[in-house]
PDB file of N, CA, C and O in Angstrom:
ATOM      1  N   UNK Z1157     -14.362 -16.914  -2.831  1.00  0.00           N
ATOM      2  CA  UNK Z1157     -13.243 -16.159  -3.367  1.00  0.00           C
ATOM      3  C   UNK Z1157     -12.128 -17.151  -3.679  1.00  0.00           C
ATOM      4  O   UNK Z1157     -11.871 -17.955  -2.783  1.00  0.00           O
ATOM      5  N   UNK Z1158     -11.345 -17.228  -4.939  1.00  0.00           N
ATOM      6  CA  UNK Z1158     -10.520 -17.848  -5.541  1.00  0.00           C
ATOM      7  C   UNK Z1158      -9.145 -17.343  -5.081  1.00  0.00           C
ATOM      8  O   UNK Z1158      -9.144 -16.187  -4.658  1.00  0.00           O
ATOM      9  N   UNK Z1159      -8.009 -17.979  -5.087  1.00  0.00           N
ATOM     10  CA  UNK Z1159      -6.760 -17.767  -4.961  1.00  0.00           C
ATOM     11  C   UNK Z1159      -6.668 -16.205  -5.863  1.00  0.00           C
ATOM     12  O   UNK Z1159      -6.262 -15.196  -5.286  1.00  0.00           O
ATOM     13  N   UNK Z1160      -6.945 -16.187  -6.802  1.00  0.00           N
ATOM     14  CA  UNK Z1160      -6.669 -15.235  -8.026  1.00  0.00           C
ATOM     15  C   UNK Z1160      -7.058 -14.210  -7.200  1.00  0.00           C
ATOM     16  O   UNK Z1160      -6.242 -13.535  -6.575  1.00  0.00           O
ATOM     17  N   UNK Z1161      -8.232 -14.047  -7.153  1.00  0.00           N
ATOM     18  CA  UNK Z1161      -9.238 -12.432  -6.080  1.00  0.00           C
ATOM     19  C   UNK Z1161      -8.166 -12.295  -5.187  1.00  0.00           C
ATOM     20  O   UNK Z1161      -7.427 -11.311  -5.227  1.00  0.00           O
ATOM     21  N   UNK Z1162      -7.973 -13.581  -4.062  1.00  0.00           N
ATOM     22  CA  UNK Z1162      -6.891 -12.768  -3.227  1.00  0.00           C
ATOM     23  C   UNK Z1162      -5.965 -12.347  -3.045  1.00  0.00           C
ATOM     24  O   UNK Z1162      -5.655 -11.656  -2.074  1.00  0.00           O
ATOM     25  N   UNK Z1163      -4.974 -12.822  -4.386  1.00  0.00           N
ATOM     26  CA  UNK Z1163      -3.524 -12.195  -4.687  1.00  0.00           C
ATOM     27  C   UNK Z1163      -4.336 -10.546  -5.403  1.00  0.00           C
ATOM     28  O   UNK Z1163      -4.003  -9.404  -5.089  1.00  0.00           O
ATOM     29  N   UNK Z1164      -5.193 -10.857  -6.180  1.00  0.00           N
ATOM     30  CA  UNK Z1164      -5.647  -9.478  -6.356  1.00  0.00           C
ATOM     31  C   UNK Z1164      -5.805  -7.798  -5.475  1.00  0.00           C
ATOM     32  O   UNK Z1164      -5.566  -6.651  -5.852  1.00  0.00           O
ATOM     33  N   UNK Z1165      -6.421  -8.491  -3.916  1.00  0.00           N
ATOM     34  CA  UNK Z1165      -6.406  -7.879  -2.949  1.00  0.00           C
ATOM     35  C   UNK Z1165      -5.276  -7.220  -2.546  1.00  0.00           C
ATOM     36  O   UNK Z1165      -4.900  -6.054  -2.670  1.00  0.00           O
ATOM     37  N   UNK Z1166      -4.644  -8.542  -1.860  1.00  0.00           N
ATOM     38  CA  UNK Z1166      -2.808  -8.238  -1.933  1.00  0.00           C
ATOM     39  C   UNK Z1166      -1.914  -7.122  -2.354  1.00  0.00           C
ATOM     40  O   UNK Z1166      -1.042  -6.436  -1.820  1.00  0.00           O
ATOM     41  N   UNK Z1167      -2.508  -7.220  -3.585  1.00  0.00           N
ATOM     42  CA  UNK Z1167      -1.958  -6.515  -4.649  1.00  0.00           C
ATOM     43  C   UNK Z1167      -2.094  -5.134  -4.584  1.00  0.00           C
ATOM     44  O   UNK Z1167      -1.201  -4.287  -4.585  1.00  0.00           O
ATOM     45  N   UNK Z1168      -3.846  -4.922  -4.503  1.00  0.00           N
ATOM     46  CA  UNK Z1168      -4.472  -3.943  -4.180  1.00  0.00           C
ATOM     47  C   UNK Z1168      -3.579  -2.634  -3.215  1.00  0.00           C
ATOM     48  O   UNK Z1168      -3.213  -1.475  -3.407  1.00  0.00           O
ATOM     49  N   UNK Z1169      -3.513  -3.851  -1.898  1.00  0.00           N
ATOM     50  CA  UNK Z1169      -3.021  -3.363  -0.828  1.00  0.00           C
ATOM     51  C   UNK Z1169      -1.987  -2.928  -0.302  1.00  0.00           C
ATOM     52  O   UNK Z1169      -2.004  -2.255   0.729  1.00  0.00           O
ATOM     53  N   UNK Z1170      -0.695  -3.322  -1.077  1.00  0.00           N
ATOM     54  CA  UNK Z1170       0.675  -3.163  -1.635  1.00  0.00           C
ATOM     55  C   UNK Z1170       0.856  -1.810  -1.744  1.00  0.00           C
ATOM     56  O   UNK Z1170       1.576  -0.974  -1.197  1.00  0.00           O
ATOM     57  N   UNK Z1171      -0.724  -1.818  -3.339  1.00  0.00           N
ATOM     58  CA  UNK Z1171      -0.431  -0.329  -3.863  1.00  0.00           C
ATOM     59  C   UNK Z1171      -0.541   0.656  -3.479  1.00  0.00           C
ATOM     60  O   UNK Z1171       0.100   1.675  -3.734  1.00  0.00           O
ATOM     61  N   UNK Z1172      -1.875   0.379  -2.408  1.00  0.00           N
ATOM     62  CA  UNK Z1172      -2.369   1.863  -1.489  1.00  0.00           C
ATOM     63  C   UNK Z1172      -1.076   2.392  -0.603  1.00  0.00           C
ATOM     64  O   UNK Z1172      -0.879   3.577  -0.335  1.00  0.00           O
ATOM     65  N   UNK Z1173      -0.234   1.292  -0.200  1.00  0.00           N
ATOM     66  CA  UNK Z1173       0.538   1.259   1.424  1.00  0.00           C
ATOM     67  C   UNK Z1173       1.637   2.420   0.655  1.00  0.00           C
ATOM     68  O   UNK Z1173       1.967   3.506   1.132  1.00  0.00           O
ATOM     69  N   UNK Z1174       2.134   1.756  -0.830  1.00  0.00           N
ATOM     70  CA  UNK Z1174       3.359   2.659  -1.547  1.00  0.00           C
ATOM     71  C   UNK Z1174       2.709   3.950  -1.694  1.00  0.00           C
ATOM     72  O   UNK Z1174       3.088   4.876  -0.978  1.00  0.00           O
ATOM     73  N   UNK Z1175       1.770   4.122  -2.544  1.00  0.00           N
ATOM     74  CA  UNK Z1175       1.474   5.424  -2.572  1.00  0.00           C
ATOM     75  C   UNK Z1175       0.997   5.971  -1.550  1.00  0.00           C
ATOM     76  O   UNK Z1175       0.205   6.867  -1.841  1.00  0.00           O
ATOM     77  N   UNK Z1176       1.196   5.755  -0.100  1.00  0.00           N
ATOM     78  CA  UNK Z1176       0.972   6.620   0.765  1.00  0.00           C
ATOM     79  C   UNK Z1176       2.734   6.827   1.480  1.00  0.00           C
ATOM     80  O   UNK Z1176       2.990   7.818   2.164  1.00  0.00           O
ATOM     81  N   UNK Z1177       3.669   5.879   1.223  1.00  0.00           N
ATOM     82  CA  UNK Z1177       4.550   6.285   1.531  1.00  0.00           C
ATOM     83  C   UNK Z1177       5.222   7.480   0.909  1.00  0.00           C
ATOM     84  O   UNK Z1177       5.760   8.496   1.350  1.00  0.00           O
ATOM     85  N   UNK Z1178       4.922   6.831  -0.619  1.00  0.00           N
ATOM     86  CA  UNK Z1178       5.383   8.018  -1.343  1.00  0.00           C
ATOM     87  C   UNK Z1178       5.031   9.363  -1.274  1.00  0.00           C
ATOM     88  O   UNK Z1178       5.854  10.251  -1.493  1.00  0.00           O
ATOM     89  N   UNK Z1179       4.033   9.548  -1.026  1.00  0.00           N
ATOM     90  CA  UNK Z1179       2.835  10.809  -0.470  1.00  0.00           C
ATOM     91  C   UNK Z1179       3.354  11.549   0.733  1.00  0.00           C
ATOM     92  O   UNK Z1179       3.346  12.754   0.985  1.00  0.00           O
ATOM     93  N   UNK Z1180       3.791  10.551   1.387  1.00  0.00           N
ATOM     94  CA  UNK Z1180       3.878  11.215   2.983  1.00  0.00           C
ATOM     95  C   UNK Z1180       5.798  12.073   2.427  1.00  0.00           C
ATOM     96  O   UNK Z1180       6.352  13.032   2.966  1.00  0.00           O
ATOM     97  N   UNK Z1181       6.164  11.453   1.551  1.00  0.00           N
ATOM     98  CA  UNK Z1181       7.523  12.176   1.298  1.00  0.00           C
ATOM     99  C   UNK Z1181       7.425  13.520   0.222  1.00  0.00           C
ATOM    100  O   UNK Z1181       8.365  14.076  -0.346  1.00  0.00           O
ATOM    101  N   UNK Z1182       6.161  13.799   0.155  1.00  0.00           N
ATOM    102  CA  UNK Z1182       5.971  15.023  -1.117  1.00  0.00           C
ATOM    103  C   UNK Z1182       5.541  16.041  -0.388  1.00  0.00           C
ATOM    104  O   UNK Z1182       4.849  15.930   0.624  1.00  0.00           O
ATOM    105  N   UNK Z1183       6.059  17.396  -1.033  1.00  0.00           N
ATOM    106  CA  UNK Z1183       5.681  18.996  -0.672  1.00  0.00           C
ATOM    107  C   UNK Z1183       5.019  19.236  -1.122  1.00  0.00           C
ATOM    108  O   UNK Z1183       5.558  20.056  -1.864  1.00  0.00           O
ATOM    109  N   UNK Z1184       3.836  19.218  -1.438  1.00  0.00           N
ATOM    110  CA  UNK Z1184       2.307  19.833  -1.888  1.00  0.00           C
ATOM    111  C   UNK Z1184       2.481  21.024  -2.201  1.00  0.00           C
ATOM    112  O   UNK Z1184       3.469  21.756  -2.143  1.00  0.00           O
ATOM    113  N   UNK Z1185       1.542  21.158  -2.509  1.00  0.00           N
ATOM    114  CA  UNK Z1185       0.929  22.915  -2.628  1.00  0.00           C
ATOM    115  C   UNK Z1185       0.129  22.695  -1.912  1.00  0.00           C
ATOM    116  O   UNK Z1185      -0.121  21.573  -1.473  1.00  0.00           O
ATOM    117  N   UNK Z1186      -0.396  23.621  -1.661  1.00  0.00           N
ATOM    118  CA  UNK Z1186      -2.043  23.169  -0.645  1.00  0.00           C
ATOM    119  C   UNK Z1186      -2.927  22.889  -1.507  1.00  0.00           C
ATOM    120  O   UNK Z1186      -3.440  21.814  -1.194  1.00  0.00           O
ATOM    121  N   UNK Z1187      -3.306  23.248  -2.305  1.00  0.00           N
ATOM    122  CA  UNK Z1187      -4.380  22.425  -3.419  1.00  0.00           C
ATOM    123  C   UNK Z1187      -4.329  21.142  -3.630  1.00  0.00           C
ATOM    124  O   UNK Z1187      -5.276  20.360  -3.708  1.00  0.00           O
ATOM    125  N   UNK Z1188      -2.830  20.862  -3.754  1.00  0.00           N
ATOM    126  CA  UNK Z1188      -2.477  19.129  -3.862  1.00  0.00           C
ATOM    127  C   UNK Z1188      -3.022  18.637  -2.563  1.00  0.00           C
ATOM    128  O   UNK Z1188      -3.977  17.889  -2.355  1.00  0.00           O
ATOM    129  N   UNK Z1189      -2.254  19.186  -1.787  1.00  0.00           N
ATOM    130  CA  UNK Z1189      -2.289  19.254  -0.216  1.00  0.00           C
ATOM    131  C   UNK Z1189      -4.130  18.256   0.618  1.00  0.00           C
ATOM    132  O   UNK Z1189      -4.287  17.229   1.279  1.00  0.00           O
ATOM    133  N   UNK Z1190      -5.220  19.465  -0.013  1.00  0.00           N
ATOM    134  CA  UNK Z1190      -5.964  18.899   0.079  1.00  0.00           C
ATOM    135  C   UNK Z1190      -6.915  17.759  -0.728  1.00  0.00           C
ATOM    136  O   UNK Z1190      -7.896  17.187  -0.252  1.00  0.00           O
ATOM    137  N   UNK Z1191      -6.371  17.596  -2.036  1.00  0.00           N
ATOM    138  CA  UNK Z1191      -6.522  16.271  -2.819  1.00  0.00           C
ATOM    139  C   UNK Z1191      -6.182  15.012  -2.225  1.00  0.00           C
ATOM    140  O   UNK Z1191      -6.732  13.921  -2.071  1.00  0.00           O
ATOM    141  N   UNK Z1192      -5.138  15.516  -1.958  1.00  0.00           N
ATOM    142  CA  UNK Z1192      -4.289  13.962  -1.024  1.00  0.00           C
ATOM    143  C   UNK Z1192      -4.642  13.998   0.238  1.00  0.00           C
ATOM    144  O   UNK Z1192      -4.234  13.012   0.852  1.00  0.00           O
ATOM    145  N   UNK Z1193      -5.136  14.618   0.757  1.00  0.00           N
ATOM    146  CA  UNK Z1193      -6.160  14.350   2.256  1.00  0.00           C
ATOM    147  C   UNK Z1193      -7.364  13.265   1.762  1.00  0.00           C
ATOM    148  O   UNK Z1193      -7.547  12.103   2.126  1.00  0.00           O
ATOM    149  N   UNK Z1194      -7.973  13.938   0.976  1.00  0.00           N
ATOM    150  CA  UNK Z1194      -9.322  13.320   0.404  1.00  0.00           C
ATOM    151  C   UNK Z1194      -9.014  12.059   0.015  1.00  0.00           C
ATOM    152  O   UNK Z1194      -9.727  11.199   0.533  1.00  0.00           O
ATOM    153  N   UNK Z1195      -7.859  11.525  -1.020  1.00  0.00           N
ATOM    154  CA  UNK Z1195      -7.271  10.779  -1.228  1.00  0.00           C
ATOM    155  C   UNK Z1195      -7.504   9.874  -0.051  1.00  0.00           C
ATOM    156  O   UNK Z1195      -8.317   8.951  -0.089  1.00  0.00           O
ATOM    157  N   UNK Z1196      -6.509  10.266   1.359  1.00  0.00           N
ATOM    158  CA  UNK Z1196      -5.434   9.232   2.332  1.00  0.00           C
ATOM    159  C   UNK Z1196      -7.249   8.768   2.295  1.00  0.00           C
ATOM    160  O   UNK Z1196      -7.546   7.621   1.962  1.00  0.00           O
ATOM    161  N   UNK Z1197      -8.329   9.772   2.663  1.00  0.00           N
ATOM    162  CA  UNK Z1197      -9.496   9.426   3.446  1.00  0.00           C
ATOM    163  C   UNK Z1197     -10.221   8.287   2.792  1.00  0.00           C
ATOM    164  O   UNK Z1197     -11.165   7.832   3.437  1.00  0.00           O
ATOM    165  N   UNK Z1198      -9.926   7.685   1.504  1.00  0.00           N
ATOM    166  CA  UNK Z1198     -10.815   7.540   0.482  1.00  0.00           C
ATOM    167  C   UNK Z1198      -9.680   6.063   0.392  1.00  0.00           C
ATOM    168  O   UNK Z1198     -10.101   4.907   0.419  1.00  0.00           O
ATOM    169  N   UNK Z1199      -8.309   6.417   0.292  1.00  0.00           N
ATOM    170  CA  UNK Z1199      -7.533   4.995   0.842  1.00  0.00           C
ATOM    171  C   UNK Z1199      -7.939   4.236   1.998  1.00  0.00           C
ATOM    172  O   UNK Z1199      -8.171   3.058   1.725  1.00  0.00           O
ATOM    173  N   UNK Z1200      -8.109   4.581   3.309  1.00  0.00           N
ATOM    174  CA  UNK Z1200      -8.250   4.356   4.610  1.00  0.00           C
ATOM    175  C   UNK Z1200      -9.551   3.658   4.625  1.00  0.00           C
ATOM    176  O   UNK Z1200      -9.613   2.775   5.480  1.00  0.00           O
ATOM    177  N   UNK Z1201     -10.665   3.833   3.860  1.00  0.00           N
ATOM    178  CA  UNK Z1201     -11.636   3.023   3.546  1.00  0.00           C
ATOM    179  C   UNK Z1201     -11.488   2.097   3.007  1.00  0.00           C
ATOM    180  O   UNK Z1201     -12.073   1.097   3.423  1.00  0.00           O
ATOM    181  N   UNK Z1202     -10.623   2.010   1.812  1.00  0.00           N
ATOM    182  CA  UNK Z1202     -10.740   0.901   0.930  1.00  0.00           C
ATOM    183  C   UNK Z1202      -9.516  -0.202   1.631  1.00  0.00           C
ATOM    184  O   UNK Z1202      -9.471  -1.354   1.198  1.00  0.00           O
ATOM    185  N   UNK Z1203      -8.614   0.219   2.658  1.00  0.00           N
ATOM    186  CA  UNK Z1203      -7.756  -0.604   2.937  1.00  0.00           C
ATOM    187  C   UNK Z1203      -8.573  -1.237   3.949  1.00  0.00           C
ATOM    188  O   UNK Z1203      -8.478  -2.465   3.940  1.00  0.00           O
ATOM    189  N   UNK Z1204      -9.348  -0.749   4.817  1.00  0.00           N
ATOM    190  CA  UNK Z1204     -10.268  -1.661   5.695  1.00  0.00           C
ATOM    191  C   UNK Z1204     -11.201  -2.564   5.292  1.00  0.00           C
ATOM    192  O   UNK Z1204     -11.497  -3.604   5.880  1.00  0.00           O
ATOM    193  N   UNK Z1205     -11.786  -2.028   3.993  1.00  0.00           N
ATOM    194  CA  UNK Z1205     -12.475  -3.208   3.052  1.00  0.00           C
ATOM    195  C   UNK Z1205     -11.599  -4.452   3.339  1.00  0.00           C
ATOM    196  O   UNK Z1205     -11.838  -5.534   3.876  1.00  0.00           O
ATOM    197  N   UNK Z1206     -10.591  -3.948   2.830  1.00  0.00           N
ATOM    198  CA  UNK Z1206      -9.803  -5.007   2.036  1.00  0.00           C
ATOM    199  C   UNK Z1206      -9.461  -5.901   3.063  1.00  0.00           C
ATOM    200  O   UNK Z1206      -9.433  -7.104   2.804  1.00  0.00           O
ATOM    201  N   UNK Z1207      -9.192  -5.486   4.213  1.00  0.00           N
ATOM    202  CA  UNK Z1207      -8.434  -6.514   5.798  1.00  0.00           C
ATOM    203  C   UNK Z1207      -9.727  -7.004   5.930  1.00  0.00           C
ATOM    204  O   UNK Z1207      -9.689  -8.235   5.920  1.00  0.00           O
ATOM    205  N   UNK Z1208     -10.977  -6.524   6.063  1.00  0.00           N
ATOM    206  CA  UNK Z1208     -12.354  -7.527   6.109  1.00  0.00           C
ATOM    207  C   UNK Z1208     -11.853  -8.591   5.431  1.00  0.00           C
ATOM    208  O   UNK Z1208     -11.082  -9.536   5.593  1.00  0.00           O
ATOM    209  N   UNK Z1209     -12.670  -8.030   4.491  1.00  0.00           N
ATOM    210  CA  UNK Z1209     -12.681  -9.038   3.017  1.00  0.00           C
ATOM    211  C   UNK Z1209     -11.846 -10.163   3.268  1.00  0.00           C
ATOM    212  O   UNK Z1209     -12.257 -11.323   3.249  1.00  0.00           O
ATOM    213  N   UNK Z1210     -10.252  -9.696   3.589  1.00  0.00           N
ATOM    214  CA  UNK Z1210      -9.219 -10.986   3.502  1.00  0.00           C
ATOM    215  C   UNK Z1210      -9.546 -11.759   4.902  1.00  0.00           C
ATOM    216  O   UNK Z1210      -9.763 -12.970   4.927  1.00  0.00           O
ATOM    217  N   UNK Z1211      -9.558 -10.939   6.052  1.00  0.00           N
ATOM    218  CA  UNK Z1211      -9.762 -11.211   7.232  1.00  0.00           C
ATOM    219  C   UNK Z1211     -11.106 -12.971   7.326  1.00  0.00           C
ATOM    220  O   UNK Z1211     -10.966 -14.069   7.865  1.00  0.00           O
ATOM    221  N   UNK Z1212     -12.203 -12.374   6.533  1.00  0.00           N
ATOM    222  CA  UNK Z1212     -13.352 -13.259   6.581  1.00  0.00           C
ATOM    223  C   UNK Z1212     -12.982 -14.648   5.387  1.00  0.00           C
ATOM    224  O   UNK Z1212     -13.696 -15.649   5.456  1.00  0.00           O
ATOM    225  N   UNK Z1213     -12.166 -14.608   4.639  1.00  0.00           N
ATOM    226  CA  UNK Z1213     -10.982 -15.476   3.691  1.00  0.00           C
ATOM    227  C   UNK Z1213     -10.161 -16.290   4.770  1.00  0.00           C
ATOM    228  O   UNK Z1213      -9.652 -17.407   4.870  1.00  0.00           O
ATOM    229  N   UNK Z1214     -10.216 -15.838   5.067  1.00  0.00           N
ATOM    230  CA  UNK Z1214      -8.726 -16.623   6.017  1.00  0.00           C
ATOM    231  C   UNK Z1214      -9.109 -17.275   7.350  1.00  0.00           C
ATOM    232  O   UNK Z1214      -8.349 -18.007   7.984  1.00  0.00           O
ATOM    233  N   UNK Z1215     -10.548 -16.896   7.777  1.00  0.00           N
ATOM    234  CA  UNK Z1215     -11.280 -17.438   8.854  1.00  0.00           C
ATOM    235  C   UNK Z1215     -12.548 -18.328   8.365  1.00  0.00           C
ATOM    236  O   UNK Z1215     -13.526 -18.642   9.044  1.00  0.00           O
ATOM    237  N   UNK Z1216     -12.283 -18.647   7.035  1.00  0.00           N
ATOM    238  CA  UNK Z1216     -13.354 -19.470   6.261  1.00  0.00           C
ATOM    239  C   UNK Z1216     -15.093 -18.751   6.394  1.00  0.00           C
ATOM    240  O   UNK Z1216     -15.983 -19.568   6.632  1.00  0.00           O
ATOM    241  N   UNK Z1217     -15.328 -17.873   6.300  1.00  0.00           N
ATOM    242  CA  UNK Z1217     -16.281 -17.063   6.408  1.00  0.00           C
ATOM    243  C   UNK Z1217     -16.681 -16.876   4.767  1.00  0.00           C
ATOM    244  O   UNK Z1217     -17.870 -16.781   4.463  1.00  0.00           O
ATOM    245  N   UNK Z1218     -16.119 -16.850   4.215  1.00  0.00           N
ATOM    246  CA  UNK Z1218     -16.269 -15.973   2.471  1.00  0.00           C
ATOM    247  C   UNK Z1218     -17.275 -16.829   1.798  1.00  0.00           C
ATOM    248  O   UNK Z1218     -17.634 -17.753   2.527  1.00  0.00           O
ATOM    249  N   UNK Z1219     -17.796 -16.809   0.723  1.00  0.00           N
ATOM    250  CA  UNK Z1219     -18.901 -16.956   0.493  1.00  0.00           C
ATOM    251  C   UNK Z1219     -18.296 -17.122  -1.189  1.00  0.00           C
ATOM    252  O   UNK Z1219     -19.085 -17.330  -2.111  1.00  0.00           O
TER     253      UNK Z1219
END
């Protein structure tokens, strides 16, 4: 993995963190309500990717 991929990540990870702040400050409907559940669930995966991923980067593991 190149410098580039991991500012990419970074980046990635930035975006999930805002749009969950922003999220956690919105009144739904419940229809929204449960989109953005599915959503946080579907973030919460990809942000753990992502701490691997960087995690095994930063401990010279990456490939």
């Amino acid at each position: 993995m190149n410098a580039e991929e991991t500012v990419k990540l970074i980046e990635e990870m930035m975006d999930i963190k805002i749009q969950q702040i922003l999220e956690s400050q919105m009144k739904p409907t419940p229809e929204i309500a449960r989109i953005l559940y599915e959503k946080k669930t579907t973030d919460r995966r990809r942000l753990e990717q992502i701490r691997a991923e960087l995690t095994r980067l930063m401990s010279g593991e990456a490939s």
